CSV table of C-alpha atoms and ligand atoms in Angstrom, one decimal:
chain,number,residue,atom,x,y,z
A,3,UNK,CA,109.9,64.7,84.1
A,4,UNK,CA,110.4,66.1,87.7
A,5,UNK,CA,107.7,68.5,88.9
A,6,UNK,CA,108.9,72.1,89.1
A,7,UNK,CA,110.0,72.9,92.6
A,8,UNK,CA,107.6,75.9,92.9
A,9,UNK,CA,104.5,73.7,92.5
A,10,UNK,CA,102.9,73.0,95.9
A,11,UNK,CA,102.2,69.4,96.8
A,12,UNK,CA,98.8,68.1,96.0
A,13,UNK,CA,96.6,67.5,99.1
A,14,UNK,CA,94.1,64.6,99.0
A,15,UNK,CA,91.3,65.0,101.4
A,16,UNK,CA,87.6,64.2,102.0
A,17,UNK,CA,86.4,67.8,102.5
A,18,UNK,CA,87.5,71.3,101.6
A,19,UNK,CA,85.7,74.2,103.2
A,20,UNK,CA,85.9,77.6,101.4
A,21,UNK,CA,85.6,80.3,104.0
A,22,UNK,CA,86.5,80.5,107.7
A,23,UNK,CA,83.6,82.6,108.9
A,24,UNK,CA,81.5,81.3,111.8
A,25,UNK,CA,79.6,78.9,109.4
A,26,UNK,CA,82.8,77.5,107.8
A,27,UNK,CA,84.2,77.0,111.3
A,28,UNK,CA,81.0,75.2,112.5
A,29,UNK,CA,81.1,73.1,109.3
A,30,UNK,CA,84.4,71.7,110.7
A,31,UNK,CA,82.6,70.7,113.8
A,32,UNK,CA,79.7,69.0,112.1
A,33,UNK,CA,82.0,67.1,109.8
A,34,UNK,CA,84.3,66.2,112.6
A,35,UNK,CA,81.4,64.5,114.5
A,36,UNK,CA,81.1,62.3,111.4
A,37,UNK,CA,84.8,61.6,111.5
A,38,UNK,CA,85.6,63.8,108.4
A,39,UNK,CA,88.7,65.9,108.6
A,40,UNK,CA,88.5,69.2,106.7
A,41,UNK,CA,90.9,71.7,105.1
A,42,UNK,CA,89.7,75.2,105.5
A,43,UNK,CA,90.7,78.1,103.2
A,44,UNK,CA,90.1,81.8,103.6
A,45,UNK,CA,91.4,84.8,101.7
A,46,UNK,CA,91.8,86.7,105.0
A,47,UNK,CA,94.8,86.0,107.1
A,48,UNK,CA,92.7,85.0,110.1
A,49,UNK,CA,89.5,83.0,110.7
A,50,UNK,CA,86.2,84.7,111.7
A,51,UNK,CA,84.8,86.1,108.6
A,52,UNK,CA,82.5,89.1,109.0
A,53,UNK,CA,82.4,88.7,112.8
A,54,UNK,CA,86.2,89.5,113.0
A,55,UNK,CA,86.4,91.7,109.9
A,56,UNK,CA,83.4,93.9,110.5
A,57,UNK,CA,82.3,93.7,114.1
A,58,UNK,CA,84.9,92.1,116.4
A,59,UNK,CA,83.9,94.1,119.5
A,60,UNK,CA,80.1,94.4,118.9
A,61,UNK,CA,77.8,92.2,121.0
A,62,UNK,CA,75.7,89.5,119.3
A,63,UNK,CA,72.5,88.5,121.2
A,64,UNK,CA,71.0,85.8,119.1
A,65,UNK,CA,73.3,82.8,119.3
A,66,UNK,CA,71.2,80.1,121.0
A,67,UNK,CA,72.1,79.6,124.7
A,68,UNK,CA,74.7,82.4,124.5
A,69,UNK,CA,72.9,85.5,125.9
A,70,UNK,CA,75.7,87.8,124.6
A,71,UNK,CA,79.1,87.5,123.0
A,72,UNK,CA,81.2,89.7,120.8
A,73,UNK,CA,82.2,88.7,117.2
A,74,UNK,CA,85.6,87.9,118.5
A,75,UNK,CA,84.4,85.8,121.4
A,76,UNK,CA,82.1,83.9,119.0
A,77,UNK,CA,85.1,83.1,116.8
A,78,UNK,CA,87.4,82.2,119.6
A,79,UNK,CA,84.8,79.8,121.1
A,80,UNK,CA,84.1,78.2,117.7
A,81,UNK,CA,87.9,77.7,117.2
A,82,UNK,CA,88.0,76.1,120.7
A,83,UNK,CA,85.0,73.9,119.9
A,84,UNK,CA,86.6,72.6,116.7
A,85,UNK,CA,90.1,72.0,118.2
A,86,UNK,CA,89.5,68.2,118.6
A,87,UNK,CA,89.0,67.8,114.9
A,88,UNK,CA,92.4,69.0,113.8
A,89,UNK,CA,91.3,70.9,110.7
A,90,UNK,CA,94.1,72.3,108.6
A,91,UNK,CA,93.8,76.1,107.8
A,92,UNK,CA,95.2,77.7,104.7
A,93,UNK,CA,94.8,81.4,105.3
A,94,UNK,CA,95.6,84.4,103.2
A,95,UNK,CA,94.6,82.7,100.0
A,96,UNK,CA,91.6,82.8,97.8
A,97,UNK,CA,90.1,79.7,96.3
A,98,UNK,CA,90.3,80.4,92.6
A,99,UNK,CA,89.3,77.1,91.0
A,100,UNK,CA,86.9,74.3,91.7
A,101,UNK,CA,86.4,71.7,88.9
A,102,UNK,CA,85.0,68.3,88.8
A,103,UNK,CA,87.5,65.6,87.9
A,104,UNK,CA,86.8,62.5,85.8
A,105,UNK,CA,86.8,60.3,88.9
A,106,UNK,CA,84.0,62.4,90.5
A,107,UNK,CA,86.2,64.2,93.0
A,108,UNK,CA,87.1,67.8,92.7
A,109,UNK,CA,90.2,69.7,91.9
A,110,UNK,CA,90.5,72.9,94.1
A,111,UNK,CA,93.3,75.4,93.8
A,112,UNK,CA,94.1,78.7,95.5
A,113,UNK,CA,95.7,81.9,94.6
A,114,UNK,CA,98.8,80.8,96.4
A,115,UNK,CA,99.1,77.6,94.4
A,116,UNK,CA,97.8,75.3,97.1
A,117,UNK,CA,96.0,72.3,95.3
A,118,UNK,CA,93.6,69.8,96.6
A,119,UNK,CA,91.8,66.8,95.4
A,120,UNK,CA,88.7,66.3,97.5
A,121,UNK,CA,85.5,64.2,97.6
A,122,UNK,CA,83.4,67.1,98.7
A,123,UNK,CA,83.4,70.9,98.8
A,124,UNK,CA,81.6,73.2,101.3
A,125,UNK,CA,81.3,76.8,100.2
A,126,UNK,CA,80.9,78.9,103.3
A,127,UNK,CA,82.0,82.0,101.5
A,128,UNK,CA,79.6,84.5,103.1
A,129,UNK,CA,79.4,87.6,101.0
A,130,UNK,CA,82.5,86.7,99.1
A,131,UNK,CA,86.2,86.9,99.6
A,132,UNK,CA,87.2,90.1,101.4
A,133,UNK,CA,89.6,92.1,99.2
A,134,UNK,CA,91.4,95.4,100.0
A,135,UNK,CA,89.5,98.3,98.5
A,136,UNK,CA,91.8,99.7,95.8
A,137,UNK,CA,93.0,103.2,95.3
A,138,UNK,CA,91.9,104.0,91.8
A,139,UNK,CA,94.5,106.2,90.2
A,140,UNK,CA,95.9,105.7,86.6
A,141,UNK,CA,99.2,103.9,86.4
A,142,UNK,CA,99.3,102.8,90.0
A,143,UNK,CA,98.9,99.0,89.4
A,144,UNK,CA,102.3,98.4,87.9
A,145,UNK,CA,103.9,99.3,91.3
A,146,UNK,CA,101.7,96.9,93.2
A,147,UNK,CA,103.8,95.0,95.8
A,148,UNK,CA,106.9,96.9,94.7
A,149,UNK,CA,106.1,100.3,96.0
A,150,UNK,CA,102.3,100.2,96.5
A,151,UNK,CA,100.9,98.0,99.3
A,152,UNK,CA,97.4,97.2,100.6
A,153,UNK,CA,98.7,95.0,103.4
A,154,UNK,CA,101.8,95.1,105.5
A,155,UNK,CA,103.3,91.6,105.6
A,156,UNK,CA,106.8,92.5,106.7
A,157,UNK,CA,107.0,95.8,108.5
A,158,UNK,CA,110.9,95.7,108.5
A,159,UNK,CA,110.9,96.4,104.8
A,160,UNK,CA,109.6,99.9,105.3
A,161,UNK,CA,112.0,100.9,108.1
A,162,UNK,CA,114.1,104.0,107.1
A,163,UNK,CA,111.8,104.8,104.1
A,164,UNK,CA,109.8,107.8,103.2
A,165,UNK,CA,106.3,106.6,103.5
A,166,UNK,CA,102.9,107.9,102.5
A,167,UNK,CA,100.0,106.2,104.2
A,168,UNK,CA,96.4,106.7,103.0
A,169,UNK,CA,93.2,106.0,104.9
A,170,UNK,CA,91.2,107.0,108.0
A,171,UNK,CA,90.5,103.8,109.8
A,172,UNK,CA,92.3,101.7,112.4
A,173,UNK,CA,94.7,100.0,110.0
A,174,UNK,CA,95.9,103.4,108.5
A,175,UNK,CA,96.3,104.9,112.0
A,176,UNK,CA,97.9,101.8,113.6
A,177,UNK,CA,100.5,101.6,110.8
A,178,UNK,CA,101.1,105.3,110.8
A,179,UNK,CA,101.9,105.2,114.6
A,180,UNK,CA,104.0,102.1,114.1
A,181,UNK,CA,106.3,103.7,111.5
A,182,UNK,CA,106.3,107.3,112.8
A,183,UNK,CA,107.3,106.4,116.4
A,184,UNK,CA,110.6,105.3,117.8
A,185,UNK,CA,110.9,101.5,117.4
A,186,UNK,CA,112.4,98.8,115.2
A,187,UNK,CA,110.4,99.9,112.1
A,188,UNK,CA,110.8,103.7,112.4
A,189,UNK,CA,110.5,105.2,108.9
A,190,UNK,CA,112.6,108.1,107.6
A,191,UNK,CA,109.4,110.1,107.2
A,192,UNK,CA,105.6,109.4,107.4
A,193,UNK,CA,102.9,111.5,105.7
A,194,UNK,CA,99.3,110.4,106.5
A,195,UNK,CA,96.7,111.4,103.8
A,196,UNK,CA,93.0,111.3,104.5
A,197,UNK,CA,90.2,112.8,102.5
A,198,UNK,CA,88.8,114.7,105.6
A,199,UNK,CA,90.0,115.8,109.0
A,200,UNK,CA,87.9,113.2,110.8
A,201,UNK,CA,88.7,109.5,111.4
A,202,UNK,CA,86.9,106.1,111.9
A,203,UNK,CA,89.9,104.9,113.9
A,204,UNK,CA,90.2,104.6,117.7
A,205,UNK,CA,90.2,108.1,119.3
A,206,UNK,CA,93.4,107.3,121.2
A,207,UNK,CA,95.3,106.5,118.0
A,208,UNK,CA,94.0,109.8,116.4
A,209,UNK,CA,95.1,111.8,119.5
A,210,UNK,CA,98.6,110.1,119.4
A,211,UNK,CA,98.9,110.9,115.7
A,212,UNK,CA,98.1,114.5,116.3
A,213,UNK,CA,100.8,114.6,119.0
A,214,UNK,CA,103.3,113.2,116.6
A,215,UNK,CA,102.4,115.9,114.1
A,216,UNK,CA,102.8,118.6,116.7
A,217,UNK,CA,106.2,117.1,117.6
A,218,UNK,CA,107.1,117.2,113.8
A,219,UNK,CA,107.7,113.5,113.8
A,220,UNK,CA,105.2,113.1,111.0
A,221,UNK,CA,102.7,115.1,108.8
A,222,UNK,CA,98.9,114.8,108.2
A,223,UNK,CA,97.6,116.1,104.9
A,224,UNK,CA,93.8,116.4,104.1
A,225,UNK,CA,93.2,115.6,100.5
A,226,UNK,CA,92.7,112.9,97.8
A,227,UNK,CA,95.3,111.3,95.6
A,228,UNK,CA,94.6,112.2,92.1
A,229,UNK,CA,97.7,111.3,90.2
A,230,UNK,CA,101.2,109.9,90.4
A,231,UNK,CA,104.8,111.1,89.5
A,232,UNK,CA,107.2,108.6,88.0
A,233,UNK,CA,110.8,108.6,87.0
A,234,UNK,CA,113.1,105.7,85.7
A,235,UNK,CA,110.3,103.1,86.1
A,236,UNK,CA,109.9,104.1,89.8
A,237,UNK,CA,107.0,105.8,91.6
A,238,UNK,CA,108.5,109.0,93.0
A,239,UNK,CA,105.4,110.7,94.4
A,240,UNK,CA,101.7,111.1,94.5
A,241,UNK,CA,99.7,114.2,93.5
A,242,UNK,CA,97.3,115.2,96.4
A,243,UNK,CA,94.4,117.5,95.7
A,244,UNK,CA,93.3,119.4,98.8
A,245,UNK,CA,90.0,121.0,99.7
A,246,UNK,CA,91.4,124.3,98.4
A,247,UNK,CA,91.5,122.7,94.9
A,248,UNK,CA,95.3,123.0,94.9
A,249,UNK,CA,97.3,119.9,93.8
A,250,UNK,CA,100.6,119.3,95.6
A,251,UNK,CA,103.2,116.6,94.9
A,252,UNK,CA,104.1,114.4,97.9
A,253,UNK,CA,107.4,112.5,97.3
A,254,UNK,CA,107.7,108.9,98.6
A,255,UNK,CA,109.5,105.6,98.6
A,256,UNK,CA,106.4,103.5,99.4
A,257,UNK,CA,102.7,104.1,99.3
A,258,UNK,CA,100.6,102.1,101.9
A,259,UNK,CA,96.8,102.2,101.3
A,260,UNK,CA,94.2,101.2,103.9
A,261,UNK,CA,90.8,101.8,102.5
A,262,UNK,CA,89.2,98.7,104.3
A,263,UNK,CA,88.1,95.5,102.7
A,264,UNK,CA,85.2,94.9,100.5
A,265,UNK,CA,83.6,91.4,99.7
A,266,UNK,CA,83.7,90.1,96.1
A,267,UNK,CA,82.0,86.9,94.9
A,268,UNK,CA,84.9,86.7,92.6
A,269,UNK,CA,85.9,83.3,91.2
A,270,UNK,CA,82.8,81.5,92.8
A,271,UNK,CA,80.8,82.9,89.9
A,272,UNK,CA,82.7,80.6,87.5
A,273,UNK,CA,82.5,77.3,89.2
A,274,UNK,CA,79.4,76.2,87.2
A,275,UNK,CA,77.0,76.5,90.1
A,276,UNK,CA,73.4,77.7,89.7
A,277,UNK,CA,73.3,81.2,91.0
A,278,UNK,CA,70.4,83.6,91.9
A,279,UNK,CA,71.3,87.3,92.6
A,280,UNK,CA,75.0,86.4,93.1
A,281,UNK,CA,74.0,83.7,95.7
A,282,UNK,CA,74.3,79.9,95.4
A,283,UNK,CA,71.1,78.1,95.0
A,284,UNK,CA,70.7,75.1,97.3
A,285,UNK,CA,68.1,72.6,98.4
A,286,UNK,CA,67.0,72.6,102.0
A,287,UNK,CA,67.5,68.9,102.7
A,288,UNK,CA,71.2,68.8,102.2
A,289,UNK,CA,72.2,72.3,101.3
A,290,UNK,CA,73.7,70.8,98.2
A,291,UNK,CA,74.2,73.0,95.1
A,292,UNK,CA,73.4,72.2,91.5
A,293,UNK,CA,76.6,70.3,91.4
A,294,UNK,CA,76.4,67.0,93.4
A,295,UNK,CA,79.1,67.0,96.1
A,296,UNK,CA,79.4,70.7,96.4
A,297,UNK,CA,77.4,72.2,99.3
A,298,UNK,CA,76.9,75.9,100.2
A,299,UNK,CA,76.1,77.1,103.7
A,300,UNK,CA,75.8,80.4,105.4
A,301,UNK,CA,75.3,83.8,103.9
A,302,UNK,CA,76.4,82.7,100.4
A,303,UNK,CA,73.4,80.4,99.8
A,304,UNK,CA,69.8,81.1,98.9
A,305,UNK,CA,66.6,79.1,99.2
A,306,UNK,CA,63.0,80.0,99.9
A,307,UNK,CA,62.7,81.7,103.2
A,308,UNK,CA,66.6,82.1,103.7
A,309,UNK,CA,67.5,84.4,106.6
A,310,UNK,CA,71.2,85.5,106.7
A,311,UNK,CA,71.8,84.7,110.4
A,312,UNK,CA,74.6,82.8,112.0
A,313,UNK,CA,72.1,80.4,113.6
A,314,UNK,CA,70.7,79.5,110.1
A,315,UNK,CA,74.2,78.8,109.0
A,316,UNK,CA,74.9,76.4,111.9
A,317,UNK,CA,71.7,74.4,111.1
A,318,UNK,CA,72.7,74.3,107.4
A,319,UNK,CA,76.2,73.0,108.3
A,320,UNK,CA,74.8,70.1,110.2
A,321,UNK,CA,72.5,69.0,107.4
A,322,UNK,CA,75.2,69.5,104.7
A,323,UNK,CA,77.6,67.3,106.7
A,324,UNK,CA,75.0,64.5,106.8
A,325,UNK,CA,74.3,65.2,103.1
A,326,UNK,CA,78.0,64.8,102.2
A,327,UNK,CA,78.7,61.7,104.1
A,328,UNK,CA,77.5,59.2,101.3
A,329,UNK,CA,80.1,60.8,99.0
A,330,UNK,CA,82.8,60.2,101.6
A,331,UNK,CA,81.7,56.9,103.1
A,332,UNK,CA,79.6,55.3,100.3
A,333,UNK,CA,79.4,52.0,102.2
A,334,UNK,CA,78.6,53.3,105.7
A,335,UNK,CA,75.2,53.9,107.2
A,336,UNK,CA,75.3,57.2,109.1
A,337,UNK,CA,73.1,57.4,112.3
A,338,UNK,CA,72.2,60.5,114.2
A,339,UNK,CA,74.0,60.3,117.6
A,340,UNK,CA,73.8,62.6,120.6
A,341,UNK,CA,77.0,64.2,121.9
A,342,UNK,CA,75.6,63.8,125.4
A,343,UNK,CA,75.4,60.0,125.3
A,344,UNK,CA,77.3,58.6,122.3
A,345,UNK,CA,80.6,56.9,123.4
A,346,UNK,CA,81.7,57.1,119.8
A,347,UNK,CA,81.1,60.9,119.6
A,348,UNK,CA,83.0,61.2,123.0
A,349,UNK,CA,85.9,59.4,121.4
A,350,UNK,CA,86.0,61.8,118.4
A,351,UNK,CA,85.6,64.8,120.8
A,352,UNK,CA,88.4,63.5,123.0
A,353,UNK,CA,86.2,63.6,126.1
A,354,UNK,CA,85.4,61.0,128.7
A,355,UNK,CA,82.1,59.2,128.6
A,356,UNK,CA,80.2,60.1,131.8
A,357,UNK,CA,78.7,57.4,133.9
A,358,UNK,CA,74.9,57.6,134.3
A,359,UNK,CA,74.8,54.8,136.9
A,360,UNK,CA,74.9,57.1,139.9
B,16,LIG,P1,81.2,85.2,106.5
B,16,LIG,O1,81.3,85.5,107.9
B,16,LIG,O2,81.0,86.3,105.5
B,16,LIG,O3,82.6,84.5,106.2
B,16,LIG,C1,83.0,84.1,104.8
B,16,LIG,C2,84.4,83.9,104.7
B,16,LIG,O4,84.7,83.3,103.4
B,16,LIG,C3,85.2,85.3,104.7
B,16,LIG,O5,86.2,85.2,105.7
B,16,LIG,C4,85.7,85.4,103.3
B,16,LIG,O6,87.0,85.9,103.3
B,16,LIG,C5,85.8,83.9,102.8
B,16,LIG,N1,85.8,83.7,101.4
B,16,LIG,C6,84.9,84.1,100.5
B,16,LIG,N2,85.2,83.7,99.3
B,16,LIG,C7,86.4,83.1,99.4
B,16,LIG,C8,87.2,82.5,98.4
B,16,LIG,N3,86.9,82.4,97.1
B,16,LIG,N4,88.4,81.9,98.9
B,16,LIG,C9,88.7,82.0,100.2
B,16,LIG,N5,87.9,82.6,101.1
B,16,LIG,C10,86.8,83.1,100.7
B,16,LIG,N6,74.2,87.6,112.3
B,16,LIG,C11,73.5,87.1,113.4
B,16,LIG,O7,73.1,86.0,113.4
B,16,LIG,N7,73.4,87.9,114.6
B,16,LIG,C12,73.9,89.2,114.6
B,16,LIG,O8,73.7,89.9,115.7
B,16,LIG,C13,74.6,89.7,113.5
B,16,LIG,N8,75.2,91.0,113.5
B,16,LIG,C14,75.8,91.4,112.5
B,16,LIG,C15,76.4,92.8,112.5
B,16,LIG,C16,77.1,93.3,111.4
B,16,LIG,C17,77.7,94.6,111.5
B,16,LIG,C18,77.1,92.5,110.2
B,16,LIG,C19,77.9,93.0,109.0
B,16,LIG,C20,76.6,91.2,110.2
B,16,LIG,C21,75.9,90.7,111.3
B,16,LIG,N9,75.4,89.4,111.2
B,16,LIG,C22,74.7,88.9,112.4
B,16,LIG,C23,75.5,88.5,110.1
B,16,LIG,C24,76.5,87.5,110.3
B,16,LIG,O9,77.8,88.1,110.5
B,16,LIG,C25,76.6,86.6,109.0
B,16,LIG,O10,75.4,85.9,108.9
B,16,LIG,C26,77.7,85.6,109.2
B,16,LIG,O11,79.0,86.2,109.3
B,16,LIG,C27,77.8,84.6,108.0
B,16,LIG,O12,78.8,83.7,108.2
B,16,LIG,P2,79.5,83.0,107.0
B,16,LIG,O13,80.5,82.0,107.6
B,16,LIG,O14,78.4,82.4,106.1
B,16,LIG,O15,80.2,84.1,106.1
């Protein structure tokens, strides 16, 4: 029987890395030096993990030999460093299943239906998959992705609509400005709702939002969404309770909620790995979990003396790569080589071997 068309092809590989935070990215490097090509999966639509999601512009001072760099610079440099190894990224999808197969390899599947058969798995999942924080109001779930959205994938779909946007951070303000100002995605109307008259977003965006309110191009309402209005299987409005205790109905075509992201261990808890306080127990020789062939590196793992620092994760990634090599190359002896002097490593890095004769 033919496979249904909507089933994604099966990817066979040596290594799957769950998480594209700094440690998952460096895992690509350490595997690359051993000539192992990796597939990297992250639930976020971009790499960088906490460094990008939580502190892109904050300076980090404790990366060895880098006196200072921001979260974004660290991520950009890691991406540059792993370029030679041609890892394949599968972003915007959560790894939902990891199961051992009869042949000793692992079946890995994501929320988007991407499927892998892999010899090894590296869990670099940090504090878990970042998920949008939900607006908890009865009856809202059934309109998800129809009229209620936690991410804007296609801004054009909201042009000309009556939009209610909720939140007080940069995402809420950026999308508010995008839809309320003249431009290709201008909405029919935009109402921003936030629980208080103070914002976490960039001051310039807040000032611009207030200008648009003064020019009557949009409205800002202080209050909390406490209920919904429905008609004919459609969401027609939200009930907003203000500080004065009065509840008003705000009509809408679409509701965009930006409450930030919160990490969730999620499906990892069901992969049969030994856990301690929601962290994966590993040894400190190979950073292997209780399931041979599955390794855990970075913030997600635990062992005596563990410190959740980027530099610890980098060390763990190096040892995990060596620990995994026998599963990938059972007949090969792996030797430690220096990137400075090894012609073989220069070849995998795509750089010239310097001459030391001079
Ligand atoms: P993360 O960065 O958390 O990345 C994990 C990734 O895995 C995420 O992108 C997540 O979406 C993804 N993921 C999880 N589960 C799944 C799944 N099932 N499917 C798909 N994807 C999944 N450390 C320092 O060393 N120095 C500092 O100065 C420093 N400053 C910090 C400042 C702040 C404000 C914060 C919050 C942390 C700081 N840290 C610092 C800690 C540092 O950011 C973490 O140690 C580091 O990010 C851990 O990297 P990681 O790759 O293990 O995990």
